CSV table of C-alpha atoms in Angstrom, one decimal:
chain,number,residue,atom,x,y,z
N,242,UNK,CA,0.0,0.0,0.0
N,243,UNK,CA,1.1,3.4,-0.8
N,244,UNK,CA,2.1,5.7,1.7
N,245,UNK,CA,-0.6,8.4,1.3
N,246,UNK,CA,-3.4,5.7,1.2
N,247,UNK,CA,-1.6,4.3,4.2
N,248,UNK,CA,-1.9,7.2,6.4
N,249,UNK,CA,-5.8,8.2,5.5
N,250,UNK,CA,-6.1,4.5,6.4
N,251,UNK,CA,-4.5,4.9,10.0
N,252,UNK,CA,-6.4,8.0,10.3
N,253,UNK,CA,-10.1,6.7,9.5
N,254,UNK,CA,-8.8,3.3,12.1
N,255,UNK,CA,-8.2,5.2,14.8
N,256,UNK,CA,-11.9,7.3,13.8
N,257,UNK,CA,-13.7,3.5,13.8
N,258,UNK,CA,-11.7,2.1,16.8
N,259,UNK,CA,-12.7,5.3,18.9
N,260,UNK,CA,-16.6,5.1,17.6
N,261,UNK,CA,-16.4,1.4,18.5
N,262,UNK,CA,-15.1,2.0,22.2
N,263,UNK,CA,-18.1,4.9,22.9
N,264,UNK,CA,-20.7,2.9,20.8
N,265,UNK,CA,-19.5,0.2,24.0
N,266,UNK,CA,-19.1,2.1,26.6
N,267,UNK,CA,-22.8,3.9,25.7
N,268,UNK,CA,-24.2,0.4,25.5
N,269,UNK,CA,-22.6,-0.2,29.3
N,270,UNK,CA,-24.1,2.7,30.6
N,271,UNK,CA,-27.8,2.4,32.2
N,272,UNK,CA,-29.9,5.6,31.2
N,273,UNK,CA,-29.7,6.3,35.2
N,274,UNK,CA,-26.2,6.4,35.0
N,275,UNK,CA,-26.0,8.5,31.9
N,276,UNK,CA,-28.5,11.0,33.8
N,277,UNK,CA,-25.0,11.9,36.1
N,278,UNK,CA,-22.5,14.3,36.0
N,279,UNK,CA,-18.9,13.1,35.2
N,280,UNK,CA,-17.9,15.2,38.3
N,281,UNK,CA,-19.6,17.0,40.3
N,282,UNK,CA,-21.3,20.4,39.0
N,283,UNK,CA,-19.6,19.0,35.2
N,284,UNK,CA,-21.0,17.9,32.4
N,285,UNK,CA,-24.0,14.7,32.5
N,286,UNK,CA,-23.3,12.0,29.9
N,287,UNK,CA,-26.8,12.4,28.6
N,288,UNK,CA,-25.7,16.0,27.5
N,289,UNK,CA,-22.3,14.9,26.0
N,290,UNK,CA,-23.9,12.1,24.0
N,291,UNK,CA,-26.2,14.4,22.8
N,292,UNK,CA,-23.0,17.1,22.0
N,293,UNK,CA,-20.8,14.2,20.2
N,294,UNK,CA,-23.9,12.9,18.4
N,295,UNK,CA,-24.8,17.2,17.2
N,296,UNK,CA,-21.0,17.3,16.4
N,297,UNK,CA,-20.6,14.4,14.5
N,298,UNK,CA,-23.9,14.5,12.7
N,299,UNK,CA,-22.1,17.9,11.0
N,300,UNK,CA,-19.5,15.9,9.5
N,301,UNK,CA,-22.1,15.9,6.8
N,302,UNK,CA,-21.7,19.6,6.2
N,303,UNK,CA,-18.1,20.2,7.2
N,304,UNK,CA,-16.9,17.2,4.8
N,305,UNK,CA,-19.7,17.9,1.9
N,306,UNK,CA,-21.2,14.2,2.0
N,307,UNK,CA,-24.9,16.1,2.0
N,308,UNK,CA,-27.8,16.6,4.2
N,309,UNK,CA,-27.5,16.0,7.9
N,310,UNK,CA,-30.4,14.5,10.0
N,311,UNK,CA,-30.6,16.5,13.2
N,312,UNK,CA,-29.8,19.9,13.4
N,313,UNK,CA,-32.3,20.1,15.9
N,314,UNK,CA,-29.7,19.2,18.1
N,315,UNK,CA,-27.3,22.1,17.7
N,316,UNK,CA,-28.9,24.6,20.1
N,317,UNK,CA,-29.1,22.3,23.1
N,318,UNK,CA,-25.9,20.3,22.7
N,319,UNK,CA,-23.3,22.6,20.9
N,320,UNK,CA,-24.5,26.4,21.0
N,321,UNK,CA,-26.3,25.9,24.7
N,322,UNK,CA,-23.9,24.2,27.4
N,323,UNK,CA,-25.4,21.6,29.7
N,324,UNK,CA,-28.3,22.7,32.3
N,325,UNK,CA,-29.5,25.5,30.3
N,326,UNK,CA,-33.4,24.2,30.7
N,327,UNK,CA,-33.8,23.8,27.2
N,328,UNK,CA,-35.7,20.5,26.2
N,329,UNK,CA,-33.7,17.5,25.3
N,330,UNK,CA,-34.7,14.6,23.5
N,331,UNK,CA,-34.9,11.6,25.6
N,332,UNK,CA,-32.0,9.3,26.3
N,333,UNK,CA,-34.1,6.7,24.3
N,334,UNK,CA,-33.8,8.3,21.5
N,335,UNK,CA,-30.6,10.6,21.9
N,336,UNK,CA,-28.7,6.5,21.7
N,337,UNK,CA,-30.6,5.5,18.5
N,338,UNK,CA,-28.9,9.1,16.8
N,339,UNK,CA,-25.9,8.4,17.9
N,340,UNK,CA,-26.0,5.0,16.4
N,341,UNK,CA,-27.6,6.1,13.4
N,342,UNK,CA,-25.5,9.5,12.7
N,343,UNK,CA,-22.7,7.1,13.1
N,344,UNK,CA,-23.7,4.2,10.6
N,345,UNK,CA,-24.0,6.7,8.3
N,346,UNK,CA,-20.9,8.3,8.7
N,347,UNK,CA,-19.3,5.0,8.3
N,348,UNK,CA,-21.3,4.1,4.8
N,349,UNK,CA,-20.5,8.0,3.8
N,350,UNK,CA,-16.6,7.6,4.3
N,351,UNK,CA,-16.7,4.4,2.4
N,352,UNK,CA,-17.0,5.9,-0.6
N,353,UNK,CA,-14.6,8.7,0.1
N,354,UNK,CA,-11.1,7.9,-2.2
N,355,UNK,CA,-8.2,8.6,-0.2
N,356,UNK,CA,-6.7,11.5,-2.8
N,357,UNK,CA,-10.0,13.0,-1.6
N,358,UNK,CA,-9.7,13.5,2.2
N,359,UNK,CA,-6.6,16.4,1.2
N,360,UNK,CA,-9.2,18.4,-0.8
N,361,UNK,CA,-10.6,21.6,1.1
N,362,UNK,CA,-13.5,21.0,4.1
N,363,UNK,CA,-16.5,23.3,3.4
N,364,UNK,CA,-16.0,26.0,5.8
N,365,UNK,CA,-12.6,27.1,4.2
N,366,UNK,CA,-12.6,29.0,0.9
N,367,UNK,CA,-10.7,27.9,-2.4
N,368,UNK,CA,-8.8,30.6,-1.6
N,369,UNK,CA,-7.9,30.5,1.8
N,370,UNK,CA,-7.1,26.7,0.8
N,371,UNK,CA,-4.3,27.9,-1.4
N,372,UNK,CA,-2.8,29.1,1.0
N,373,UNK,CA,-3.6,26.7,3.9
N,374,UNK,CA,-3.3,23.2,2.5
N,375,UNK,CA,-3.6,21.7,5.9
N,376,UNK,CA,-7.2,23.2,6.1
N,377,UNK,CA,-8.2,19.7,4.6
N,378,UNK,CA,-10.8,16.7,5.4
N,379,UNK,CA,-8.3,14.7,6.7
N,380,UNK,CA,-7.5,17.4,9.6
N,381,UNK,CA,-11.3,17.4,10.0
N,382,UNK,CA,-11.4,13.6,10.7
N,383,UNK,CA,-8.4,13.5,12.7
N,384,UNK,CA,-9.7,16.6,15.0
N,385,UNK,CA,-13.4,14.8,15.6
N,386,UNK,CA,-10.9,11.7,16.4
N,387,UNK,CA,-9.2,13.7,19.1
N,388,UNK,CA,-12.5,15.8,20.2
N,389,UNK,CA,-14.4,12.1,20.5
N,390,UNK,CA,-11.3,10.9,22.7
N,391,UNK,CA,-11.3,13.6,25.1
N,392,UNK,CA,-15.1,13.2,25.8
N,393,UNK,CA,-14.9,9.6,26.0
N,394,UNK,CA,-12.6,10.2,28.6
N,395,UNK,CA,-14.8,11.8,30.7
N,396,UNK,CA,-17.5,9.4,30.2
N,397,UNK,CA,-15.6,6.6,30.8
N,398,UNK,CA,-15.8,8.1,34.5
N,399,UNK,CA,-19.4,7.9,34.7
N,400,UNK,CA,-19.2,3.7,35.0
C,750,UNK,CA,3.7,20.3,-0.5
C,751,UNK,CA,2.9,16.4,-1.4
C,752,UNK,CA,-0.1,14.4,0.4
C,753,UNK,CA,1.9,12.1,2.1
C,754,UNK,CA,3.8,14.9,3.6
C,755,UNK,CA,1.0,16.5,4.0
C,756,UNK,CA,-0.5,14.1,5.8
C,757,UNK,CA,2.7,13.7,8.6
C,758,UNK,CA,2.1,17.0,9.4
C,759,UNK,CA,-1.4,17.0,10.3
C,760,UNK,CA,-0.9,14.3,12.7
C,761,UNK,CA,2.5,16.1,14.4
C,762,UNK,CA,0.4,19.2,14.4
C,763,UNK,CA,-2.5,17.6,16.2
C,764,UNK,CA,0.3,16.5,18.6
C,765,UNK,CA,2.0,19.9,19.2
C,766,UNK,CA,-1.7,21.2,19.8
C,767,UNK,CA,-2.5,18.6,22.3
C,768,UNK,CA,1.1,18.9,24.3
C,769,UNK,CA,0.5,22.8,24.2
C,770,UNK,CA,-3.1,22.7,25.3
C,771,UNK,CA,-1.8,20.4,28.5
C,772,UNK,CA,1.0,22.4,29.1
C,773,UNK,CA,-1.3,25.6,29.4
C,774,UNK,CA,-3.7,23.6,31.7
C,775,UNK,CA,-0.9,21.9,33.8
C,776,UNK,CA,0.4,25.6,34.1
C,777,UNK,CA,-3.0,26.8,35.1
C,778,UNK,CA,-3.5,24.4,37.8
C,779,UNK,CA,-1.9,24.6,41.4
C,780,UNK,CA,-0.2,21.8,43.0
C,781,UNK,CA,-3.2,21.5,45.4
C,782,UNK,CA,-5.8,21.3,42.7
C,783,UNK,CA,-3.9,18.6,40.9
C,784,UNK,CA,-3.4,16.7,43.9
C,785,UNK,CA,-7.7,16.3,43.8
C,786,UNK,CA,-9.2,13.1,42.4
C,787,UNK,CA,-10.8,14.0,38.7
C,788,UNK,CA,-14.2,12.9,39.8
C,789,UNK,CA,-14.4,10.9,43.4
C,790,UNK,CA,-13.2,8.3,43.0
C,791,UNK,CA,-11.3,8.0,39.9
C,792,UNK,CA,-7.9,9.1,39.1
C,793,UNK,CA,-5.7,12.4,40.6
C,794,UNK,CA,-4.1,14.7,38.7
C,795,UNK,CA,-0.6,14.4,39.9
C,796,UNK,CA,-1.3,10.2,38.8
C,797,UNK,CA,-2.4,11.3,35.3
C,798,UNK,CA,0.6,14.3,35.1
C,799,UNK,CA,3.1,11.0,36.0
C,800,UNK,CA,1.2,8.6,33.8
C,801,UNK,CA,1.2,11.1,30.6
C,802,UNK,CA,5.0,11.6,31.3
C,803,UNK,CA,6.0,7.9,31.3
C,804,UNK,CA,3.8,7.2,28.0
C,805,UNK,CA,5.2,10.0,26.8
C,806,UNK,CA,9.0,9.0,27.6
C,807,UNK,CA,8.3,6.0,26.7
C,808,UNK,CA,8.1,7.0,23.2
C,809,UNK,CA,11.8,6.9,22.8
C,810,UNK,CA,11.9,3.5,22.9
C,811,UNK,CA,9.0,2.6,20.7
C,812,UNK,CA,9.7,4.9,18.2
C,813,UNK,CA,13.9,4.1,18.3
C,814,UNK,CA,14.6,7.5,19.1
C,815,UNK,CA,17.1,6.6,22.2
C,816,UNK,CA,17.2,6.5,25.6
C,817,UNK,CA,14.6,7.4,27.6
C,818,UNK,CA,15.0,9.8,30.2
C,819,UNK,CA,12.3,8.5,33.2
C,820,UNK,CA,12.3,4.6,33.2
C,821,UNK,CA,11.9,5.1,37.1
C,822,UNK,CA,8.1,6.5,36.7
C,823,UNK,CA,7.1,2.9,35.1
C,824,UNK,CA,6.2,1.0,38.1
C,825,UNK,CA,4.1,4.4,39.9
C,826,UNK,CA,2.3,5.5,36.7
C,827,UNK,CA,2.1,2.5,34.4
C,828,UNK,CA,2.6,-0.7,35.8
C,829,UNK,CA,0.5,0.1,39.2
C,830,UNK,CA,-3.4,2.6,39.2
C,831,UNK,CA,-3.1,5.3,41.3
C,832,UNK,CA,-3.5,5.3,45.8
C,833,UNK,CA,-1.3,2.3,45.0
C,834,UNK,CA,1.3,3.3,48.0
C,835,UNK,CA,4.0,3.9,46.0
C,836,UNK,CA,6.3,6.4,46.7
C,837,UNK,CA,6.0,9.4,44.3
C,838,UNK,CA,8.2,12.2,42.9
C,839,UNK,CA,7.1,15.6,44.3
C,840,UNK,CA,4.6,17.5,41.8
C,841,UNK,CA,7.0,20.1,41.4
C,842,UNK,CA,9.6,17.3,39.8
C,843,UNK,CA,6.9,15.8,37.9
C,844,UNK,CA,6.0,19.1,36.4
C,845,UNK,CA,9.5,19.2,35.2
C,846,UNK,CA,9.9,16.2,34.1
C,847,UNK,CA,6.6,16.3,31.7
C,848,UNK,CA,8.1,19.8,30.0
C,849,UNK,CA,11.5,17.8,30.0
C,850,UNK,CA,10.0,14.9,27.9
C,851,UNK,CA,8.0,16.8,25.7
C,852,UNK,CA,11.0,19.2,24.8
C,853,UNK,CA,13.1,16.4,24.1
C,854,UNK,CA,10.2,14.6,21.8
C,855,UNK,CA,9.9,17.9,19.9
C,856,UNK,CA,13.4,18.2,19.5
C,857,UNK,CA,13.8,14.3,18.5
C,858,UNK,CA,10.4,14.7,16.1
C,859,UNK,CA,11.8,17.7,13.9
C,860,UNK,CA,15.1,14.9,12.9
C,861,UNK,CA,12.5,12.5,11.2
C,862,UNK,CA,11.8,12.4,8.0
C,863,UNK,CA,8.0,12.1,6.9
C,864,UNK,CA,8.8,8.4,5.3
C,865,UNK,CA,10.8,7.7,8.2
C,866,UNK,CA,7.2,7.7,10.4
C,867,UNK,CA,5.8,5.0,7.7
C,868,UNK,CA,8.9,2.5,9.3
C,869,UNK,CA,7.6,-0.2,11.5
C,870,UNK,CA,7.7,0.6,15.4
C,871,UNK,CA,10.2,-0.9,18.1
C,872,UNK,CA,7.2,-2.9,19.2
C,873,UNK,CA,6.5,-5.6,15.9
C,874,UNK,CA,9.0,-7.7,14.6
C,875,UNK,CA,9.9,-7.2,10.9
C,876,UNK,CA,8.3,-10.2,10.0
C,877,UNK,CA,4.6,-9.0,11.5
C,878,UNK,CA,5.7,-5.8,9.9
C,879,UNK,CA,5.9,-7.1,6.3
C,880,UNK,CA,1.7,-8.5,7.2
C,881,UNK,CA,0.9,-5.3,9.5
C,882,UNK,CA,2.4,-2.2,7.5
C,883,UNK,CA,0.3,-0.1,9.7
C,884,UNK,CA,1.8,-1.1,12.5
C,885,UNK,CA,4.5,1.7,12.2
C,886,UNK,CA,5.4,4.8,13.4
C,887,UNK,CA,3.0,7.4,12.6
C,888,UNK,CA,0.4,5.1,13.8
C,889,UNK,CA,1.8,5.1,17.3
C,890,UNK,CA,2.0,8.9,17.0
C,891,UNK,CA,-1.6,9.2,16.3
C,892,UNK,CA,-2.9,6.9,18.8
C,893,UNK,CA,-0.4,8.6,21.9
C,894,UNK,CA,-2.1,11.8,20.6
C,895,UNK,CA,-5.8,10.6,21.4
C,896,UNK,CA,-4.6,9.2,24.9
C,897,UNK,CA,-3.4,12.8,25.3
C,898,UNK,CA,-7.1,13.7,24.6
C,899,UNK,CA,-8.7,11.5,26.7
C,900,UNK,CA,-6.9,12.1,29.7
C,901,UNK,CA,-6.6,16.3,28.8
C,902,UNK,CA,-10.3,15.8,28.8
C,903,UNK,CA,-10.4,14.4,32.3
C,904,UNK,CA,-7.5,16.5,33.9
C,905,UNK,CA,-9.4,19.9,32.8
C,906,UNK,CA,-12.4,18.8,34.8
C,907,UNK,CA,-10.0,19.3,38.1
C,908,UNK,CA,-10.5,23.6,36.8
């Protein structure tokens, strides 16, 4: 395998392996349990699985793979922090988005080649592209990677 | 600037970010708040300032970059979980120790060249290597970079 394809390939394996780890530890957790705060006066998991599932879900925008399926989501769980009073879907349901915003991520990377995760995310210009080459998918993917590890991390403490 | 390049420096930026986001957070917390459990219970953050400086020293021997500087924090922040009884280094030499490392990785990074990362790691033999080419270098990078993550996202909750 060639080097480029080599490194979009360790990139998108350490995306699934961390999706695999939450999708487990969410299945662990009882909706009780996800009800808590990681620490005290912090962040509940029922808010951060709501925030990864928002934050995920626009991948669909951010890398160009077309419509999302909940933008409902982004004023409670990334424009509102946690306890703001504003409704929330149920836990119920919040698990079967994640699951399903993550599915078809999966199906929508798929078909991705790997020449195309260095072309430009959506919310840089062609311009500013020129000039910032690194302002590509592939810096998209491997910043959700690291923004899904550090939240995982603080779920993990909810067990 | 060519993709596999490219695609190096995405994953050592995402690593400079992480180690300078820690360092501002180590810097911003006092020896008595890192000396609290993240959540009760779990982990301190003098255990996760050790831990994330023996993984991180550690990386001189999996990546064949030379001898490692802190071999002696093994057995306190690896081998054994934290409240183990173990005798510990005072925070303040910890604190060095973790800018030590990190200066001495940065310094050891900036001499490898990008194919150089796509060579196998210390760790697999170069028969597994030959089946495993993913297995190398930059792969280890990328995955100590998202263990920075998950435990930054725990350590900030001690703020």
């Amino acid at each position: 395998m060639e080097q480029t394809q080599l490194a979009v390939k360790l990139v998108l394996n350490a995306w699934e392996n961390h999706i695999k780890r939450a999708d487990l530890l969410f299945g662990m957790l009882s909706d009780e349990q996800l009800q808590r705060e990681i620490s005290p006066g912090k962040n509940t998991g029922v808010y951060l699985l709501g925030h990864l599932t928002a934050i995920h879900d626009a991948l669909f925008d951010i890398l160009g793979l077309g419509e999302r399926s909940y933008t409902t989501l982004d004023n409670t769980f990334i424009k509102t922090p946690d306890k703001s009073g504003l409704e929330m879907p149920s836990v119920e349901f919040l698990r079967k988005y994640w699951l399903d915003v993550n599915v078809k991520l999966k199906e929508a990377f798929s078909k991705i080649q790997p020449s195309q995760w260095f072309e430009r995310h959506m919310h840089v210009s062609d311009e500013d592209f020129q000039k910032e080459p690194h302002r590509n998918k592939l810096n998209v993917l491997i910043s959700r990677t690291n923004h899904l590890a550090y939240h995982w991390g603080q779920l993990i403490l909810l067990k």
